[in-house]
CSV table of C-alpha atoms in Angstrom, one decimal:
chain,number,residue,atom,x,y,z
A,1,GLN,CA,131.9,69.3,71.6
A,2,VAL,CA,134.8,69.3,69.4
A,3,GLN,CA,138.0,69.0,71.5
A,4,LEU,CA,141.7,68.1,71.4
A,5,VAL,CA,143.4,67.6,74.8
A,6,GLU,CA,147.2,67.3,74.9
A,7,SER,CA,149.1,65.3,77.7
A,8,GLY,CA,152.6,64.0,78.3
A,9,GLY,CA,154.6,67.2,78.9
A,10,GLY,CA,157.1,67.6,81.7
A,11,VAL,CA,160.6,68.2,82.7
A,12,VAL,CA,163.2,66.2,81.2
A,13,GLN,CA,167.0,66.2,80.9
A,14,PRO,CA,168.8,66.9,77.6
A,15,GLY,CA,169.2,63.9,75.6
A,16,ARG,CA,166.3,61.9,76.9
A,17,SER,CA,163.0,61.2,75.3
A,18,LEU,CA,159.3,62.2,75.9
A,19,ARG,CA,156.0,61.2,74.2
A,20,LEU,CA,153.2,63.6,74.0
A,21,SER,CA,149.5,62.6,73.3
A,22,CYS,CA,146.7,64.3,71.9
A,23,ALA,CA,143.3,62.9,72.7
A,24,ALA,CA,140.4,64.2,69.9
A,25,SER,CA,136.7,64.0,70.5
A,26,GLY,CA,133.4,65.3,68.9
A,27,PHE,CA,134.6,64.8,65.2
A,28,THR,CA,135.7,62.1,63.1
A,29,PHE,CA,139.3,62.0,63.8
A,30,SER,CA,140.4,59.7,61.0
A,31,SER,CA,139.0,62.3,58.4
A,32,TYR,CA,141.5,65.1,59.3
A,33,GLY,CA,145.3,65.8,59.0
A,34,MET,CA,146.8,66.6,62.3
A,35,HIS,CA,149.5,68.9,63.1
A,36,TRP,CA,152.0,69.5,66.1
A,37,VAL,CA,152.9,73.3,66.8
A,38,ARG,CA,155.0,74.8,69.5
A,39,GLN,CA,155.9,78.1,70.8
A,40,ALA,CA,159.1,78.5,73.0
A,41,PRO,CA,159.2,81.1,75.6
A,42,GLY,CA,159.4,84.6,74.1
A,43,LYS,CA,159.1,83.4,70.5
A,44,GLY,CA,156.5,82.9,68.0
A,45,LEU,CA,154.6,79.8,66.5
A,46,GLU,CA,156.7,77.1,65.0
A,47,TRP,CA,155.1,74.2,62.9
A,48,VAL,CA,156.4,71.1,64.0
A,49,ALA,CA,154.9,68.0,62.1
A,50,LEU,CA,151.9,66.8,60.0
A,51,MET,CA,150.4,63.5,59.6
A,52,TRP,CA,147.8,62.7,56.9
A,53,HIS,CA,144.4,61.6,58.1
A,54,ASP,CA,145.2,58.0,56.9
A,55,GLY,CA,148.7,58.2,58.2
A,56,ASN,CA,150.3,57.4,54.8
A,57,ASN,CA,152.4,60.6,54.8
A,58,LYS,CA,154.3,62.6,57.5
A,59,PHE,CA,156.0,65.8,57.4
A,60,TYR,CA,158.7,67.4,59.9
A,61,ALA,CA,160.2,70.7,60.4
A,62,ASP,CA,164.2,70.8,59.9
A,63,SER,CA,164.6,71.6,63.4
A,64,VAL,CA,163.0,68.2,64.6
A,65,LYS,CA,163.6,65.9,61.6
A,66,GLY,CA,165.3,62.7,62.5
A,67,ARG,CA,164.6,63.1,66.3
A,68,PHE,CA,160.6,63.5,66.5
A,69,THR,CA,158.2,61.2,65.1
A,70,ILE,CA,154.5,61.9,64.6
A,71,SER,CA,152.0,59.0,64.9
A,72,ARG,CA,148.3,58.4,65.2
A,73,ASP,CA,145.9,55.7,66.3
A,74,ASN,CA,142.6,56.3,64.5
A,75,SER,CA,141.0,53.5,66.4
A,76,LYS,CA,141.8,55.4,69.7
A,77,ASN,CA,141.2,58.9,68.2
A,78,THR,CA,144.7,59.9,69.3
A,79,LEU,CA,147.7,61.9,67.8
A,80,TYR,CA,151.2,61.3,69.5
A,81,LEU,CA,154.7,63.0,69.1
A,82,GLN,CA,157.8,61.0,70.2
A,83,MET,CA,160.6,63.5,70.9
A,84,ASN,CA,163.9,61.7,71.3
A,85,SER,CA,167.5,63.4,71.9
A,86,LEU,CA,165.9,66.5,73.4
A,87,ARG,CA,167.6,69.7,73.2
A,88,ALA,CA,167.2,72.8,75.5
A,89,GLU,CA,165.7,74.7,72.5
A,90,ASP,CA,162.9,72.1,72.2
A,91,THR,CA,161.4,73.8,75.5
A,92,ALA,CA,158.0,74.9,74.6
A,93,VAL,CA,154.4,74.6,74.7
A,94,TYR,CA,153.3,71.9,72.3
A,95,TYR,CA,150.0,72.3,70.6
A,96,CYS,CA,148.3,69.8,68.4
A,97,ALA,CA,145.7,71.1,66.0
A,98,ARG,CA,143.1,69.8,63.4
A,99,GLU,CA,143.6,71.0,59.8
A,100,TYR,CA,140.5,72.3,57.9
A,101,ASP,CA,141.1,71.3,54.3
A,102,TYR,CA,138.7,73.9,52.8
A,103,ASP,CA,139.5,73.2,49.2
A,104,GLY,CA,141.1,70.0,49.0
A,105,THR,CA,144.2,70.9,46.9
A,106,ARG,CA,147.0,72.5,49.0
A,107,GLY,CA,147.0,72.9,52.7
A,108,GLY,CA,144.2,74.2,54.9
A,109,ALA,CA,143.7,75.9,58.1
A,110,PHE,CA,144.2,75.0,61.7
A,111,ASP,CA,140.7,75.3,62.9
A,112,ILE,CA,140.8,73.5,66.2
A,113,TRP,CA,143.6,73.8,68.7
A,114,GLY,CA,144.3,71.8,72.1
A,115,GLN,CA,145.1,73.9,75.2
A,116,GLY,CA,148.9,72.9,75.0
A,117,THR,CA,151.0,70.8,77.1
A,118,VAL,CA,154.5,72.2,78.4
A,119,VAL,CA,157.9,70.5,77.6
A,120,THR,CA,160.8,71.8,79.5
A,121,VAL,CA,164.4,70.4,78.7
A,122,SER,CA,166.8,71.3,81.4
A,123,SER,CA,169.5,69.4,83.4
B,1,ASP,CA,161.1,77.0,52.4
B,2,ILE,CA,158.7,79.8,52.2
B,3,GLN,CA,159.4,82.8,54.6
B,4,MET,CA,156.7,84.9,56.1
B,5,THR,CA,157.3,88.4,57.2
B,6,GLN,CA,155.0,90.3,59.6
B,7,SER,CA,154.8,94.1,60.1
B,8,PRO,CA,155.1,95.7,62.5
B,9,SER,CA,156.2,93.5,65.2
B,10,SER,CA,154.0,95.3,67.7
B,11,LEU,CA,151.7,98.2,67.9
B,12,SER,CA,149.7,100.3,70.4
B,13,ALA,CA,146.3,101.5,69.5
B,14,SER,CA,143.3,103.1,71.4
B,15,VAL,CA,139.7,101.5,71.4
B,16,GLY,CA,137.9,102.1,68.1
B,17,ASP,CA,140.9,102.5,66.0
B,18,ARG,CA,141.3,100.8,63.0
B,19,VAL,CA,144.3,98.4,62.9
B,20,THR,CA,146.3,97.0,60.1
B,21,ILE,CA,148.8,94.1,60.2
B,22,THR,CA,150.8,93.1,57.0
B,23,CYS,CA,152.2,89.8,56.0
B,24,ARG,CA,154.6,89.2,53.0
B,25,ALA,CA,155.5,85.9,51.7
B,26,SER,CA,159.0,85.2,50.0
B,27,GLN,CA,157.2,83.8,47.0
B,28,SER,CA,153.9,83.7,45.6
B,29,ILE,CA,151.4,81.6,47.7
B,30,SER,CA,148.1,82.6,45.9
B,31,THR,CA,145.6,83.0,48.8
B,32,TYR,CA,146.9,80.0,50.9
B,33,LEU,CA,147.5,82.4,53.9
B,34,ASN,CA,145.7,82.2,57.2
B,35,TRP,CA,145.5,84.5,60.3
B,36,TYR,CA,145.5,83.4,63.9
B,37,GLN,CA,145.0,85.1,67.1
B,38,ARG,CA,146.6,84.3,70.3
B,39,LYS,CA,145.5,85.6,73.7
B,40,PRO,CA,147.7,85.5,76.8
B,41,GLY,CA,147.5,82.0,78.2
B,42,LYS,CA,145.2,80.7,75.5
B,43,ALA,CA,145.6,78.4,72.5
B,44,PRO,CA,145.8,80.0,68.9
B,45,ASN,CA,142.4,80.7,67.4
B,46,LEU,CA,141.9,80.9,63.6
B,47,LEU,CA,140.4,84.1,62.4
B,48,ILE,CA,140.7,84.0,58.6
B,49,TYR,CA,141.5,81.4,56.2
B,50,ALA,CA,142.2,81.5,52.4
B,51,ALA,CA,143.2,85.2,52.9
B,52,SER,CA,139.8,86.7,53.2
B,53,SER,CA,137.3,84.2,54.6
B,54,LEU,CA,136.1,84.8,58.1
B,55,GLN,CA,135.9,81.8,60.3
B,56,SER,CA,132.7,81.0,61.9
B,57,GLY,CA,132.2,82.8,65.0
B,58,VAL,CA,134.9,85.3,64.6
B,59,PRO,CA,133.6,89.0,64.7
B,60,SER,CA,132.9,90.7,61.6
B,61,ARG,CA,135.4,93.7,62.7
B,62,PHE,CA,138.2,91.2,61.6
B,63,SER,CA,138.8,90.9,57.8
B,64,GLY,CA,141.6,89.8,55.5
B,65,SER,CA,142.7,90.6,52.1
B,66,GLY,CA,145.5,90.1,49.6
B,67,SER,CA,146.9,87.4,47.2
B,68,GLY,CA,150.2,86.5,45.8
B,69,THR,CA,152.9,87.8,48.1
B,70,ASP,CA,151.2,90.6,50.3
B,71,PHE,CA,148.6,90.2,52.8
B,72,THR,CA,146.6,92.2,55.2
B,73,LEU,CA,144.8,91.7,58.3
B,74,THR,CA,142.4,94.5,59.5
B,75,ILE,CA,140.6,95.1,62.6
B,76,SER,CA,138.0,97.7,61.8
B,77,SER,CA,137.2,99.0,65.4
B,78,LEU,CA,139.8,97.9,68.1
B,79,GLN,CA,138.1,96.5,71.0
B,80,PRO,CA,139.8,95.9,74.4
B,81,GLU,CA,139.3,92.0,74.1
B,82,ASP,CA,141.5,92.0,71.0
B,83,LEU,CA,144.8,92.2,73.1
B,84,ALA,CA,146.6,89.4,71.7
B,85,ALA,CA,149.4,88.5,69.3
B,86,TYR,CA,148.3,87.7,65.6
B,87,TYR,CA,150.2,85.5,63.3
B,88,CYS,CA,149.9,84.8,59.8
B,89,GLN,CA,150.8,81.2,58.1
B,90,GLN,CA,151.3,80.0,54.7
B,91,THR,CA,150.0,76.5,53.7
B,92,TYR,CA,150.7,76.7,49.8
B,93,SER,CA,153.7,74.7,49.8
B,94,THR,CA,154.4,71.1,50.9
B,95,PRO,CA,155.3,71.3,54.7
B,96,PRO,CA,156.6,73.4,56.5
B,97,TYR,CA,153.7,75.4,56.9
B,98,THR,CA,155.5,78.5,58.1
B,99,PHE,CA,154.2,81.2,60.4
B,100,GLY,CA,155.1,84.9,60.5
B,101,GLN,CA,157.0,86.0,63.5
B,102,GLY,CA,154.1,87.7,65.1
B,103,THR,CA,152.4,91.1,65.9
B,104,THR,CA,151.6,92.0,69.3
B,105,VAL,CA,148.6,94.3,69.7
B,106,GLU,CA,148.4,96.6,72.8
B,107,ILE,CA,145.6,98.8,73.7
B,108,LYS,CA,146.5,102.3,74.7
């Protein structure tokens, strides 16, 4: 079935790096824009990054710009998030999500989500 | 960036009640507005896209309306399984695709 499975979370010290992965199955991964979204403890959802289906465009939230890098390998049906210079405020559950482009013009909706992977930044 | 403001931040209602959550955008977003449900310990789930389109598999007691800057999510008859946080999201502008701050729905 259509599925996204995140991995790579863990406990890391401030200033260190971590790479998250999101393995997709059950659909044509290369046809969809893919996002990372996070939720910090006690907070709401925060959009983090987007990569277009073909990898030609990337967008980031201001809070992670210059520190995080989104990438994808369409041959492996996998999305990545390289997180550098981690801060305590990056502590969150990180979700990958598929974008359903329902009208082909502006942004769509996030119709498939992974179960999330927990990142804790602490000394 | 477009800011999304939801109200109320939390509510408590009885089973069978009609529940309404509002979401206001800081500028017009046409109908590029989505609603998600996040149950405790679960990933978010898309309920409504394009302001009023019901996602496949979502119960018909959920509905959405609005355009421009003002939007509404309605649960016509609250059920115990609707205990969750609800988030609106705009996808009108170039990213960031901002979310509202969320509304927690509790069952009396």
